[in-house]
mmCIF file of C-alpha atoms and ligand atoms in Angstrom:
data_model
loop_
_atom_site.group_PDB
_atom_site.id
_atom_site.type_symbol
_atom_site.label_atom_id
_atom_site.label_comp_id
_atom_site.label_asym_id
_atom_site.label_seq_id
_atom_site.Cartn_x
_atom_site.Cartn_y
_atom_site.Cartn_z
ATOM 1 C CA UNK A 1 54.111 19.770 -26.157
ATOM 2 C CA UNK A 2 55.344 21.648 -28.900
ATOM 3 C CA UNK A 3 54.817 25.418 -29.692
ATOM 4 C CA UNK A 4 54.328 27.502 -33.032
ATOM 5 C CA UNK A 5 58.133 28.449 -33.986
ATOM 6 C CA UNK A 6 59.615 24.950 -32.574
ATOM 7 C CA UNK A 7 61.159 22.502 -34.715
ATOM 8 C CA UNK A 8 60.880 19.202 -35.507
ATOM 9 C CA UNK A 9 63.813 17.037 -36.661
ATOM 10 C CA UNK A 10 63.080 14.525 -39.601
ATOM 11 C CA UNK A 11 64.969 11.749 -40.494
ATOM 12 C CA UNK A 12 64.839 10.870 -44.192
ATOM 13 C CA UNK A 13 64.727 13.440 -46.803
ATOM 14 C CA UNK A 14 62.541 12.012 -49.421
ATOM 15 C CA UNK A 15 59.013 13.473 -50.731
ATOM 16 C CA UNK A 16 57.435 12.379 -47.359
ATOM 17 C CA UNK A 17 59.319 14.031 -45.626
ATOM 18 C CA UNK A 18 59.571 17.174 -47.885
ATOM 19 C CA UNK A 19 55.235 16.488 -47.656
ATOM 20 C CA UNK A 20 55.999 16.236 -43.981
ATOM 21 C CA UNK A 21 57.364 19.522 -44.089
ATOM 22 C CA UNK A 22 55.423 21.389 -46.207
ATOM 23 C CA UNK A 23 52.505 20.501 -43.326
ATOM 24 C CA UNK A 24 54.300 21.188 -40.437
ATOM 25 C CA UNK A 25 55.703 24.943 -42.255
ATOM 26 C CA UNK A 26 51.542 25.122 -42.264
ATOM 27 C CA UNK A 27 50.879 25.006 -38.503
ATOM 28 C CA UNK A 28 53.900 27.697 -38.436
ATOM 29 C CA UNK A 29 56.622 24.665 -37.162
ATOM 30 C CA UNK A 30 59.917 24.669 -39.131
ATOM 31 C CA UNK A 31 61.568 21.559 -39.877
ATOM 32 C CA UNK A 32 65.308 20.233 -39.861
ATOM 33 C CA UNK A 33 66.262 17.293 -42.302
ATOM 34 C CA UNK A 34 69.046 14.769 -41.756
ATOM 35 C CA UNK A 35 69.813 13.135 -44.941
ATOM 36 C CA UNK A 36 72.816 11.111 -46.529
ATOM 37 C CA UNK A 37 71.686 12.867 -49.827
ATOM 38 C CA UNK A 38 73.268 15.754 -51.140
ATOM 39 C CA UNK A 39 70.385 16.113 -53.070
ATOM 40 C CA UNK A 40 66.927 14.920 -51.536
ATOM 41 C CA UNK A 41 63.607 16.726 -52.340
ATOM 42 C CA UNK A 42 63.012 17.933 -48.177
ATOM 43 C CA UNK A 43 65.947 19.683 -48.270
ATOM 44 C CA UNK A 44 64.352 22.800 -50.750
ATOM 45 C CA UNK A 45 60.833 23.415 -48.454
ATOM 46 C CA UNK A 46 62.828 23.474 -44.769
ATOM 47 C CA UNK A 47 64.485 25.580 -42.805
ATOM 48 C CA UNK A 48 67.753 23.517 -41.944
ATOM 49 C CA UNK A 49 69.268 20.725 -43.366
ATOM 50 C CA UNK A 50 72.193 18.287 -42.498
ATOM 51 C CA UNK A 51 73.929 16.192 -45.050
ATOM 52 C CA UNK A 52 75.553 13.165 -42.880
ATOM 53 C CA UNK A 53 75.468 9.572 -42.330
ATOM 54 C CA UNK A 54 73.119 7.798 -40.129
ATOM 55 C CA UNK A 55 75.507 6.613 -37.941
ATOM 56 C CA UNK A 56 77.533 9.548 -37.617
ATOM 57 C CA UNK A 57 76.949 10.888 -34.183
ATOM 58 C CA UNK A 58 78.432 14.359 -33.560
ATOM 59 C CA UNK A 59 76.110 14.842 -36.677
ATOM 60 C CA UNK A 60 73.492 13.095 -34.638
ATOM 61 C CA UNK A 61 74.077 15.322 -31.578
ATOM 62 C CA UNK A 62 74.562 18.599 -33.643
ATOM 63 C CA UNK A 63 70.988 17.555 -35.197
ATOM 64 C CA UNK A 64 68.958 16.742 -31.939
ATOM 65 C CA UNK A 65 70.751 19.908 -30.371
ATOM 66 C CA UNK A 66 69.208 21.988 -32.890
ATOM 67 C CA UNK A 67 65.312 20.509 -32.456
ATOM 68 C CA UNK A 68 62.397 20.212 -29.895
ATOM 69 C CA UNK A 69 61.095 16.395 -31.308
ATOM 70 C CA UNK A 70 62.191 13.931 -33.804
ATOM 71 C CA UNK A 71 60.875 12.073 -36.474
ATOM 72 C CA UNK A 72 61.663 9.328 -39.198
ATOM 73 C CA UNK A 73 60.244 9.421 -43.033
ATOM 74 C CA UNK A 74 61.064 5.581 -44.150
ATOM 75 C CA UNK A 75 61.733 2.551 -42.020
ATOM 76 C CA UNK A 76 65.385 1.928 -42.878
ATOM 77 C CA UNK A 77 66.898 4.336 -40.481
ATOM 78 C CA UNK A 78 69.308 2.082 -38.264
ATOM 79 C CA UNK A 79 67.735 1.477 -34.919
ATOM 80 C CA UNK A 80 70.349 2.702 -33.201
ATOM 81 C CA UNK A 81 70.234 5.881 -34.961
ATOM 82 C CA UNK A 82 66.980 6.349 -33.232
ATOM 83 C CA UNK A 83 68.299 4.817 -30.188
ATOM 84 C CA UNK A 84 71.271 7.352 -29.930
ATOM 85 C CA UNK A 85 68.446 9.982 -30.516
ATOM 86 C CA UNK A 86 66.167 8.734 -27.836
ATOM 87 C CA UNK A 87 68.673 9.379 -25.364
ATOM 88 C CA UNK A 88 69.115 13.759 -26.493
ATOM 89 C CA UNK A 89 65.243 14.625 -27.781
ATOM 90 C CA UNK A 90 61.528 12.688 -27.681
ATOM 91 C CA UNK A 91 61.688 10.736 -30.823
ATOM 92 C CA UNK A 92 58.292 9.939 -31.962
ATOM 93 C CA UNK A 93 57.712 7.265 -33.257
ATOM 94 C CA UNK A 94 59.954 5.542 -31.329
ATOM 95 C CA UNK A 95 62.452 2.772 -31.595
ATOM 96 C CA UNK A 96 60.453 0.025 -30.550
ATOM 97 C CA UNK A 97 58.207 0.680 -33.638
ATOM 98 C CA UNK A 98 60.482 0.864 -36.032
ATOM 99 C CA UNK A 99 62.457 -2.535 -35.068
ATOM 100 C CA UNK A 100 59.448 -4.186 -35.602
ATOM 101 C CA UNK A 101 58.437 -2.970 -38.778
ATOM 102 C CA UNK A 102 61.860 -3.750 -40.131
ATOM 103 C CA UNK A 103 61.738 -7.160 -39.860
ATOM 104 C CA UNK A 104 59.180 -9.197 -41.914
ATOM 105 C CA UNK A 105 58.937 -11.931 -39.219
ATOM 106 C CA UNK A 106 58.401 -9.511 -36.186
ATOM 107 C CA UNK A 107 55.479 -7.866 -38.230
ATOM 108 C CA UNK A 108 53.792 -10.629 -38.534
ATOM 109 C CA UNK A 109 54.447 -12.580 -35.160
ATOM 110 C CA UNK A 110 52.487 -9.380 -33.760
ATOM 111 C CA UNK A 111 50.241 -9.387 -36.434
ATOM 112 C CA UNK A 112 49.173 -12.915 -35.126
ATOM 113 C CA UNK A 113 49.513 -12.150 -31.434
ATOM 114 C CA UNK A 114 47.444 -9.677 -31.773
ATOM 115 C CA UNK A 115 44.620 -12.174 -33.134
ATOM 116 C CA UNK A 116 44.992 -11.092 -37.039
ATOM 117 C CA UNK A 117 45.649 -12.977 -39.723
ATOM 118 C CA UNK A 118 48.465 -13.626 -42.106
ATOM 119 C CA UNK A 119 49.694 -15.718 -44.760
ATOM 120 C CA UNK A 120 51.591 -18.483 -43.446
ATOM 121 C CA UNK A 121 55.273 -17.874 -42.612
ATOM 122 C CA UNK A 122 58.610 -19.778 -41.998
ATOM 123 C CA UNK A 123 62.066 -18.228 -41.028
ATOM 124 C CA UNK A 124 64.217 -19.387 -44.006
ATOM 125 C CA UNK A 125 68.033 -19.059 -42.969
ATOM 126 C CA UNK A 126 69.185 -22.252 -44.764
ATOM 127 C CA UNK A 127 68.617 -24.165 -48.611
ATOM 128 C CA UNK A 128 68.335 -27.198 -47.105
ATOM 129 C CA UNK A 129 65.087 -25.946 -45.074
ATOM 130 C CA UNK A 130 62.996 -24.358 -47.977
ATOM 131 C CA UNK A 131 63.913 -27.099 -50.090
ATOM 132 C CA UNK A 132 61.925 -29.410 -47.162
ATOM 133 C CA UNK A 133 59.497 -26.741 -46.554
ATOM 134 C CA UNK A 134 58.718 -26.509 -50.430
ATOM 135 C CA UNK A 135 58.648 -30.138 -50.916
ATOM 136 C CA UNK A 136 56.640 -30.920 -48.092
ATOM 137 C CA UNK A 137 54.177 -29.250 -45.682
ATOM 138 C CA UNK A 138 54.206 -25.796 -47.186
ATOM 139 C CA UNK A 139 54.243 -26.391 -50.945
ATOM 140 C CA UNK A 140 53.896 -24.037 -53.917
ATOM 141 C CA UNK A 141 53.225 -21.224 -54.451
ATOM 142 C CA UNK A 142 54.606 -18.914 -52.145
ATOM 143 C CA UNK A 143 57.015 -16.026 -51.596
ATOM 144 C CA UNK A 144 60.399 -16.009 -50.633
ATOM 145 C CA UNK A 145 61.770 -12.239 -49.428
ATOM 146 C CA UNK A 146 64.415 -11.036 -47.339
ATOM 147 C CA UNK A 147 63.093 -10.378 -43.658
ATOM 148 C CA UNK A 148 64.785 -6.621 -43.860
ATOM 149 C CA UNK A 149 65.555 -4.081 -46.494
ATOM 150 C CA UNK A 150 62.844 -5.130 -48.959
ATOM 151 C CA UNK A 151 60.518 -2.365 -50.697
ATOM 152 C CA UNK A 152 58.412 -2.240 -53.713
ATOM 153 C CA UNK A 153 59.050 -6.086 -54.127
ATOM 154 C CA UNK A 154 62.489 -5.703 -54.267
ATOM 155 C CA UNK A 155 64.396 -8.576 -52.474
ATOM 156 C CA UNK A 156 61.632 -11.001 -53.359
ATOM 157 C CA UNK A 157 60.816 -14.107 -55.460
ATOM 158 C CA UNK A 158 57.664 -16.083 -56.198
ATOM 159 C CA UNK A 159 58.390 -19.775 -55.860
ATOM 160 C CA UNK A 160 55.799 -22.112 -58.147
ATOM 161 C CA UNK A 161 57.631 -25.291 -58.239
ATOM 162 C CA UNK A 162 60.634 -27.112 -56.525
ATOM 163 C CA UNK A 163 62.965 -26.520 -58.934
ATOM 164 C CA UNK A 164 62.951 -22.979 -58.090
ATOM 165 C CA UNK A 165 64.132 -22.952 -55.183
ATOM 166 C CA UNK A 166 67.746 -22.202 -55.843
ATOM 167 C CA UNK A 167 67.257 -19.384 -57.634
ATOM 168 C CA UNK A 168 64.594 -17.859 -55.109
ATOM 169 C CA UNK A 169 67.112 -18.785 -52.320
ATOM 170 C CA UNK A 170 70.291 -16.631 -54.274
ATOM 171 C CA UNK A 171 67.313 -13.544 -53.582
ATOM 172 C CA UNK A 172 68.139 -13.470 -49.741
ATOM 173 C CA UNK A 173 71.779 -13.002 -50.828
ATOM 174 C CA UNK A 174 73.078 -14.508 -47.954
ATOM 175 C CA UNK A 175 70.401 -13.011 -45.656
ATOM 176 C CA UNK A 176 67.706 -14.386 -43.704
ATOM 177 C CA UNK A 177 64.195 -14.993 -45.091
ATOM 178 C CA UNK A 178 61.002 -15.321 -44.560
ATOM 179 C CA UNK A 179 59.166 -17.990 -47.213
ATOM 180 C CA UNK A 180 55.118 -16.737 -47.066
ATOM 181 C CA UNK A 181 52.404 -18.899 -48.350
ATOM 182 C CA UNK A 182 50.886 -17.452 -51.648
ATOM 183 C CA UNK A 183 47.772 -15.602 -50.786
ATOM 184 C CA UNK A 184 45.227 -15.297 -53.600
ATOM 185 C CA UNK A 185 43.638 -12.110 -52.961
ATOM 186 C CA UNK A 186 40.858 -10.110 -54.910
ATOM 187 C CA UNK A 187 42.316 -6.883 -54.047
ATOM 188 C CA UNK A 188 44.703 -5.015 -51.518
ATOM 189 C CA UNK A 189 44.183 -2.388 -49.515
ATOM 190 C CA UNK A 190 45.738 -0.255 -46.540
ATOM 191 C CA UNK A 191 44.614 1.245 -43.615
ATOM 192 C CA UNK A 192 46.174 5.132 -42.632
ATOM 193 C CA UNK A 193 46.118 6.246 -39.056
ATOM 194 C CA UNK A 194 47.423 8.479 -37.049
ATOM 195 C CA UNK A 195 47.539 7.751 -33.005
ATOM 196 C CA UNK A 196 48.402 10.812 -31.063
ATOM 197 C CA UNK A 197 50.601 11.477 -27.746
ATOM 198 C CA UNK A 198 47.553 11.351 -25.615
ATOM 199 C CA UNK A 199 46.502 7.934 -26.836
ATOM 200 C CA UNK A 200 43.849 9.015 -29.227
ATOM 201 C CA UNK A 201 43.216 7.249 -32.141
ATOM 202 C CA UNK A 202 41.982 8.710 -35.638
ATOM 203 C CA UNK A 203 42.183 6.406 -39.079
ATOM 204 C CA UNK A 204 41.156 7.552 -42.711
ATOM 205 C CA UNK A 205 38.656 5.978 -44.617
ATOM 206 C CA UNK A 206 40.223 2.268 -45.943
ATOM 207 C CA UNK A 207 42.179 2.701 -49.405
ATOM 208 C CA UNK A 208 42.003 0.351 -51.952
ATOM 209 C CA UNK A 209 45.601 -0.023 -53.480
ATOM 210 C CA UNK A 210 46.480 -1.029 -57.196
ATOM 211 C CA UNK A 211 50.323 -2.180 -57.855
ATOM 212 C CA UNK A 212 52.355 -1.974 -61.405
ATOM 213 C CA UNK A 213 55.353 -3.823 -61.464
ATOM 214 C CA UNK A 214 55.259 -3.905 -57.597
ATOM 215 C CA UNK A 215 54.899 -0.072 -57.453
ATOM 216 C CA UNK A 216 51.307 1.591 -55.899
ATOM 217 C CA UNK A 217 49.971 2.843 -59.186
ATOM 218 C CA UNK A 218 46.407 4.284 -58.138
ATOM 219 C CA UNK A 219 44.601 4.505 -54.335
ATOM 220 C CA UNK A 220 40.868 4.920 -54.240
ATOM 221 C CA UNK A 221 38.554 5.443 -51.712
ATOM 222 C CA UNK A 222 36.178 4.021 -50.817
ATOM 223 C CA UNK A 223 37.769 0.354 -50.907
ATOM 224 C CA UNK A 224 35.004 -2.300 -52.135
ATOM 225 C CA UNK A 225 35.216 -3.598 -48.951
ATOM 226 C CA UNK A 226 32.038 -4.884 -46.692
ATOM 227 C CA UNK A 227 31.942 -2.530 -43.743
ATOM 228 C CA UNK A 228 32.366 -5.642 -41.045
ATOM 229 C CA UNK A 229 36.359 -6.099 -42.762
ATOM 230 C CA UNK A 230 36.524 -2.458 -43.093
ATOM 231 C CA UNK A 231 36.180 -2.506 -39.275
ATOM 232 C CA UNK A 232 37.960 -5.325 -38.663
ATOM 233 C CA UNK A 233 41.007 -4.049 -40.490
ATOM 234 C CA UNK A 234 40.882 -0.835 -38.786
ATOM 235 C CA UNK A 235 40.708 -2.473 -35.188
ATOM 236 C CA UNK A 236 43.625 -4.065 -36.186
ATOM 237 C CA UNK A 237 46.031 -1.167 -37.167
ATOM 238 C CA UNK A 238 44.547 0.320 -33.768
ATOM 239 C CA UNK A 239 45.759 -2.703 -31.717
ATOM 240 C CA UNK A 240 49.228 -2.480 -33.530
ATOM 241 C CA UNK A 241 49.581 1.622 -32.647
ATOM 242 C CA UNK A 242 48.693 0.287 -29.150
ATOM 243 C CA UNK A 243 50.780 -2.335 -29.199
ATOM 244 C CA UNK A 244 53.647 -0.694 -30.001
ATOM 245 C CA UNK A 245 53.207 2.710 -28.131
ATOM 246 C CA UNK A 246 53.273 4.287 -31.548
ATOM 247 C CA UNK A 247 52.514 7.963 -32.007
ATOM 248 C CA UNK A 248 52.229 9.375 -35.097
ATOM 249 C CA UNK A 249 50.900 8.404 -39.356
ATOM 250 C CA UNK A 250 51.224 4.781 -40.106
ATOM 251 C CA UNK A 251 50.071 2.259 -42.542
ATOM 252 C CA UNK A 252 49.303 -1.432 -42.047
ATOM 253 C CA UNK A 253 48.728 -3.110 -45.862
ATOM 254 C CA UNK A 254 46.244 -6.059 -46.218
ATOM 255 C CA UNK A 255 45.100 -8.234 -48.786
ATOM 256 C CA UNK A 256 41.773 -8.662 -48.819
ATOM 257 C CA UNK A 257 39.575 -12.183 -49.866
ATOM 258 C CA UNK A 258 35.786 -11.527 -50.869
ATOM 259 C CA UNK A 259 33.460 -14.159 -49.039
ATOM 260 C CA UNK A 260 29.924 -14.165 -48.422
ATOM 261 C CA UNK A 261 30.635 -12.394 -45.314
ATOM 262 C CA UNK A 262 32.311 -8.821 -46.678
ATOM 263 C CA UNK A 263 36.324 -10.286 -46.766
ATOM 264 C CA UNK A 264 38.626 -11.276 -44.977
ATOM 265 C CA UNK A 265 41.462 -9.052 -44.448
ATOM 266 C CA UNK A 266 45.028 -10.343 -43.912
ATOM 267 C CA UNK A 267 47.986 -8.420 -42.750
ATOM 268 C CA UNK A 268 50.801 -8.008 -44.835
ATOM 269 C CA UNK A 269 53.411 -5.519 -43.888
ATOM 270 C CA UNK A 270 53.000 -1.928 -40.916
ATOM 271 C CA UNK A 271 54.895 1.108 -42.853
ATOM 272 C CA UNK A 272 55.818 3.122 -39.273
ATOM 273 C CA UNK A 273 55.591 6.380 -41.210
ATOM 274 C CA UNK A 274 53.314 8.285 -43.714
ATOM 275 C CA UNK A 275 52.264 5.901 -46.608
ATOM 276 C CA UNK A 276 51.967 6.846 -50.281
ATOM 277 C CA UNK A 277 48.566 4.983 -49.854
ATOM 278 C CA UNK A 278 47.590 7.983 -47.757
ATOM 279 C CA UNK A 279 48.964 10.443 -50.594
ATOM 280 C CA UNK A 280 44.825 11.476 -51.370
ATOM 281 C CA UNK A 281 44.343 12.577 -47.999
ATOM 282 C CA UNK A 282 45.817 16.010 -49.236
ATOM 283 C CA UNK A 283 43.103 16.740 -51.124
ATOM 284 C CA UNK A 284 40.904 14.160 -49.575
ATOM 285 C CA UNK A 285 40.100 14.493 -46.431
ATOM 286 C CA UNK A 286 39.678 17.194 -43.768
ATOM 287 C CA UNK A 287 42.947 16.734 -42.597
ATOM 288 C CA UNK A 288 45.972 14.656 -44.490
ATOM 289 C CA UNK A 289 47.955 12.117 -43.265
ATOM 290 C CA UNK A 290 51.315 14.597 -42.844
ATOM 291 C CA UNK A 291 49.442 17.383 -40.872
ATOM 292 C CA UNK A 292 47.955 14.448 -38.641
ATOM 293 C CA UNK A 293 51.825 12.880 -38.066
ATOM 294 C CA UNK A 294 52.885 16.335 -37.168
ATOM 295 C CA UNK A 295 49.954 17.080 -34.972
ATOM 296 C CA UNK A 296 50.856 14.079 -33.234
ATOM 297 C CA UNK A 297 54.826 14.634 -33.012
ATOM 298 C CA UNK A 298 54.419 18.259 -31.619
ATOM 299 C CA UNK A 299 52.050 16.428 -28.726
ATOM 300 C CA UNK A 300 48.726 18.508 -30.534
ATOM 301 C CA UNK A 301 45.067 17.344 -30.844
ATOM 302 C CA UNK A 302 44.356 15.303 -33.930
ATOM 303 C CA UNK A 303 42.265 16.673 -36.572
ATOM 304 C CA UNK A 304 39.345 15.434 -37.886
ATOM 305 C CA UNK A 305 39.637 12.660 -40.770
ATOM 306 C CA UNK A 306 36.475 12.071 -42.656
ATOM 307 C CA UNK A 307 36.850 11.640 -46.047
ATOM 308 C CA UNK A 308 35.678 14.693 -48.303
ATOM 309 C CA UNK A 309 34.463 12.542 -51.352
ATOM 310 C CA UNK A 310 35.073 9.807 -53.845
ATOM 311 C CA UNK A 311 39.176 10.191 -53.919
ATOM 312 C CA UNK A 312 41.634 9.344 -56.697
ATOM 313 C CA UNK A 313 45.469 9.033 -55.862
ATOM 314 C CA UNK A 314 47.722 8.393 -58.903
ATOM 315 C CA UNK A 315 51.431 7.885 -58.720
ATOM 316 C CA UNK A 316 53.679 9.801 -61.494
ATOM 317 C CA UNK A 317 56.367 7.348 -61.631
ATOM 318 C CA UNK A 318 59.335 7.995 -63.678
ATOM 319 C CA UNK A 319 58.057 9.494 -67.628
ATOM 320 C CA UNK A 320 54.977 10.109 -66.280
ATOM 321 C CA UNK A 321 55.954 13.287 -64.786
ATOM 322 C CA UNK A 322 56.665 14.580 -68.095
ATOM 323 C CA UNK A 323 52.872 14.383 -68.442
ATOM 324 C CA UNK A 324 52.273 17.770 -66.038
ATOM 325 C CA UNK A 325 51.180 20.210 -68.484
ATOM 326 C CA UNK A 326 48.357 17.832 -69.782
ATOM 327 C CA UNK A 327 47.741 17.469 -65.614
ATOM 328 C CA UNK A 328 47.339 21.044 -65.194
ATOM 329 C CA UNK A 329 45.095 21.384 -67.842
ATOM 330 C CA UNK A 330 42.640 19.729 -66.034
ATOM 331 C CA UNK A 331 41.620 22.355 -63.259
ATOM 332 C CA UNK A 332 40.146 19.865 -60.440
ATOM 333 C CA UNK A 333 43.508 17.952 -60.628
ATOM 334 C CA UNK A 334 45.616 18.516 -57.769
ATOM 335 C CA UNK A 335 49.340 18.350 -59.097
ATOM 336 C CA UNK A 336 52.033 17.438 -56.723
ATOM 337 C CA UNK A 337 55.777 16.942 -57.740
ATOM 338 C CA UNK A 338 58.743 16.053 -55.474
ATOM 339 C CA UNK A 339 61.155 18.230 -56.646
ATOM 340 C CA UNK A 340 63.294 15.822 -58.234
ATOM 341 C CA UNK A 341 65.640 16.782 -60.882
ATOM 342 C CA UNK A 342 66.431 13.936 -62.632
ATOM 343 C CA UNK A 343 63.404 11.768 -64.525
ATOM 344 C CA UNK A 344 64.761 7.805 -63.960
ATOM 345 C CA UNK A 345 62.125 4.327 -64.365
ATOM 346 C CA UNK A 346 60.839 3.377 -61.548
ATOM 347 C CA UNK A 347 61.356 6.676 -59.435
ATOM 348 C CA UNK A 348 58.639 7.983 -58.057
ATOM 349 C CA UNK A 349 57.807 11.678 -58.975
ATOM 350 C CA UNK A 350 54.966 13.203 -58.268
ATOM 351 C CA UNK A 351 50.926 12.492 -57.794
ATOM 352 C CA UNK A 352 47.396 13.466 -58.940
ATOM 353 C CA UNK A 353 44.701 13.715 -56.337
ATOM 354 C CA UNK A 354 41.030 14.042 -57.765
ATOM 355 C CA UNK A 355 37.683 14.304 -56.358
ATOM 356 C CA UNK A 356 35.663 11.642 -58.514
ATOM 357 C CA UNK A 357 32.263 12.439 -56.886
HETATM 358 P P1 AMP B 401 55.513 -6.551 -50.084
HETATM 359 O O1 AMP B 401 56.898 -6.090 -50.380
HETATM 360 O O2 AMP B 401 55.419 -7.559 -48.988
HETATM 361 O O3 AMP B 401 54.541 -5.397 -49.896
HETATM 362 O O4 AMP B 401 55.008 -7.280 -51.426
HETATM 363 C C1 AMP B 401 54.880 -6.597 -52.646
HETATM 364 C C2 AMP B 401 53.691 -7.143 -53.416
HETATM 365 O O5 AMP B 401 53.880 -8.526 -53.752
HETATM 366 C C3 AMP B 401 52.387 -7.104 -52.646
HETATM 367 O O6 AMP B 401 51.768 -5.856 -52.750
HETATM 368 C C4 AMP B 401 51.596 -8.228 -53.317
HETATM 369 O O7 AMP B 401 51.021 -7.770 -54.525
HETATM 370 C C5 AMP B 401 52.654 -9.260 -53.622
HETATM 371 N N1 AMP B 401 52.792 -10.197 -52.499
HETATM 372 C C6 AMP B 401 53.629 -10.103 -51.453
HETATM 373 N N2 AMP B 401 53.469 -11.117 -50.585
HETATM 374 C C7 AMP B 401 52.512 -11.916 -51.078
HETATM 375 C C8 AMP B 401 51.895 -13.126 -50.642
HETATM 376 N N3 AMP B 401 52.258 -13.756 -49.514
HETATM 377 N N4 AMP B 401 50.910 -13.629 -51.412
HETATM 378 C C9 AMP B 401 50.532 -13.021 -52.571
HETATM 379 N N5 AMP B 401 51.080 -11.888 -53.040
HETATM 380 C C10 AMP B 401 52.059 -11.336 -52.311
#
């Protein structure tokens, strides 16, 4: 168990893990951040800082030498980065997690084992097979994306007839895929929980998710969701953690179908890290999805986290950070920026929490 003045090690310097630190500075923990980027956002809000490849281990070494417990803030860390960590400091979550949550197929062979429901899925390494699987017992439409390395539908192509397949295939680039069946869903939503060292178990409220151009525009919570899926989808991300060993903040995304019955919910991809679903829990909820990954990484209690309201989350992506004078003009608004110097499409720059009711 950690102590006030220890420090925790964070791999990944982006704005979750500069959010990461800015909760752990809170509970009086200082933070070190190992980042390839000269210039990522975590770097300004912690207390050391090393600039180094992932795979460079007397970097590695110096890193774990100087911390009490490790971390990761995104899901591309190489696994044997973690690995070689394992072996020097706890690392929590751990490995096992993160291989799993790498690889599109592995998510959702656990998904299944663990008596949830996906779309329908087929390990693509050749042409020749999703031409036959296209053309025959798995049909159109459906999703082609690479099994690893994909975010924000990047590495990803929607096929609706045969003579697509070509160009869907020159996606993988080479890699190996995973074809999906094409789920038509009335909404998506995500499911935030943290589980601690001890086993416990604590998950926000369910968050209903709205995408532009593949990126999360807006979260809300409440989801519209009937309070049997709600439970169901929650049950699920709890027999993942379990599954896995996790401790700490994750995410498990869903798509949800409406039916007489209050949905179905469908698993679509475990984020082994603090989600920007969970961004409103800052403002939200007793306690926020960072201080709650924290808690669990320093081997503390969770807190408590019941929802404080109706919640608003919405992204600033790219120009839309330009916007925060007009943000700030509204009082109840809850401005958060990353710290990023440079404005580009697509890049994701901030958010606005509000309490709606
Ligand atoms: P992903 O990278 O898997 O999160 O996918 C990005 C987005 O593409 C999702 O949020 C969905 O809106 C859409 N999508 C991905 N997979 C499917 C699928 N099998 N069926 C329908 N829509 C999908």
């Amino acid at each position: 168990m950690l102590k006030p003045g220890d420090r925790i090690g964070i791999l990944g310097g982006g704005q979750l893990g500069r959010m990461l630190a800015l909760a752990a500075a809170r509970l009086g923990l200082d933070c070190h951040i190992y980042a390839p980027e000269a210039d990522s956002p975590a770097f300004t809000v912690s207390a050391a800082s090393t600039i180094a490849d992932y795979r460079d281990e007397a970097a590695l070494a110096a890193f774990a030498g100087d911390v009490d417990a490790i971390t990761y803030e995104f899901e591309n860390v190489p696994v044997e980065t973690v690995r070689f960590l394992e072996g020097l400091k706890p690392v929590r979550p751990g490995s096992k997690a993160l291989e799993v949550a790498q690889d599109r197929l592995e998510e959702k062979r656990l998904a299944r084992r663990l008596g949830a429901m996906t779309a329908d899925f087929e390990e693509i390494t050749s042409l020749r097979t999703l031409r036959d699987l296209v053309g025959g017992v798995f049909g159109v439409p459906a999703v082609l994306k690479t099994t690893r390395l994909g975010y924000d539908g990047k590495g990803q192509a929607k096929i609706t007839r045969a003579g697509e397949v070509e160009e869907a295939f020159a996606v993988l680039g080479g890699r190996t895929g995973i074809l999906e069946s094409f789920v038509r869903f009335d909404r998506e939503i995500s499911v935030i929980a943290t589980r601690g060292h001890d086993g416990a178990f604590a998950a926000f409220d369910v968050t209903e998710n709205e995408h532009r151009s593949h990126i999360l525009h807006r979260s809300v919570v409440p989801a519209r969701i009937g309070a049997k899926a709600a439970a169901e989808a929650v049950s699920i991300a709890r027999r993942i953690a379990e599954a896995l060993d996790y401790v700490g903040t994750f995410a498990v995304e869903f798509f949800l179908i409406d039916d007489a019955a209050g949905g179905q919910v469908i698993v679509n991809e475990i984020a082994p890290r603090v989600h920007n679903s969970g961004h409103w829990t800052m403002d939200g909820a007793f306690t926020c999805q960072f201080e709650q990954h924290i808690r669990a990484v320093a081997g503390w209690p969770l807190g408590d986290p019941a929802r404080l309201g109706v919640v608003e989350m919405i992204n600033l992506i790219g120009e839309d950070a330009a916007g925060w004078r007009e943000i700030l003009g509204d009082g109840r608004a809850h401005l958060h920026l990353y710290g990023k110097a440079e404005i580009r499409a697509g890049r994701k720059m901030g958010h606005v929490n509000r309490i709606l009711g």
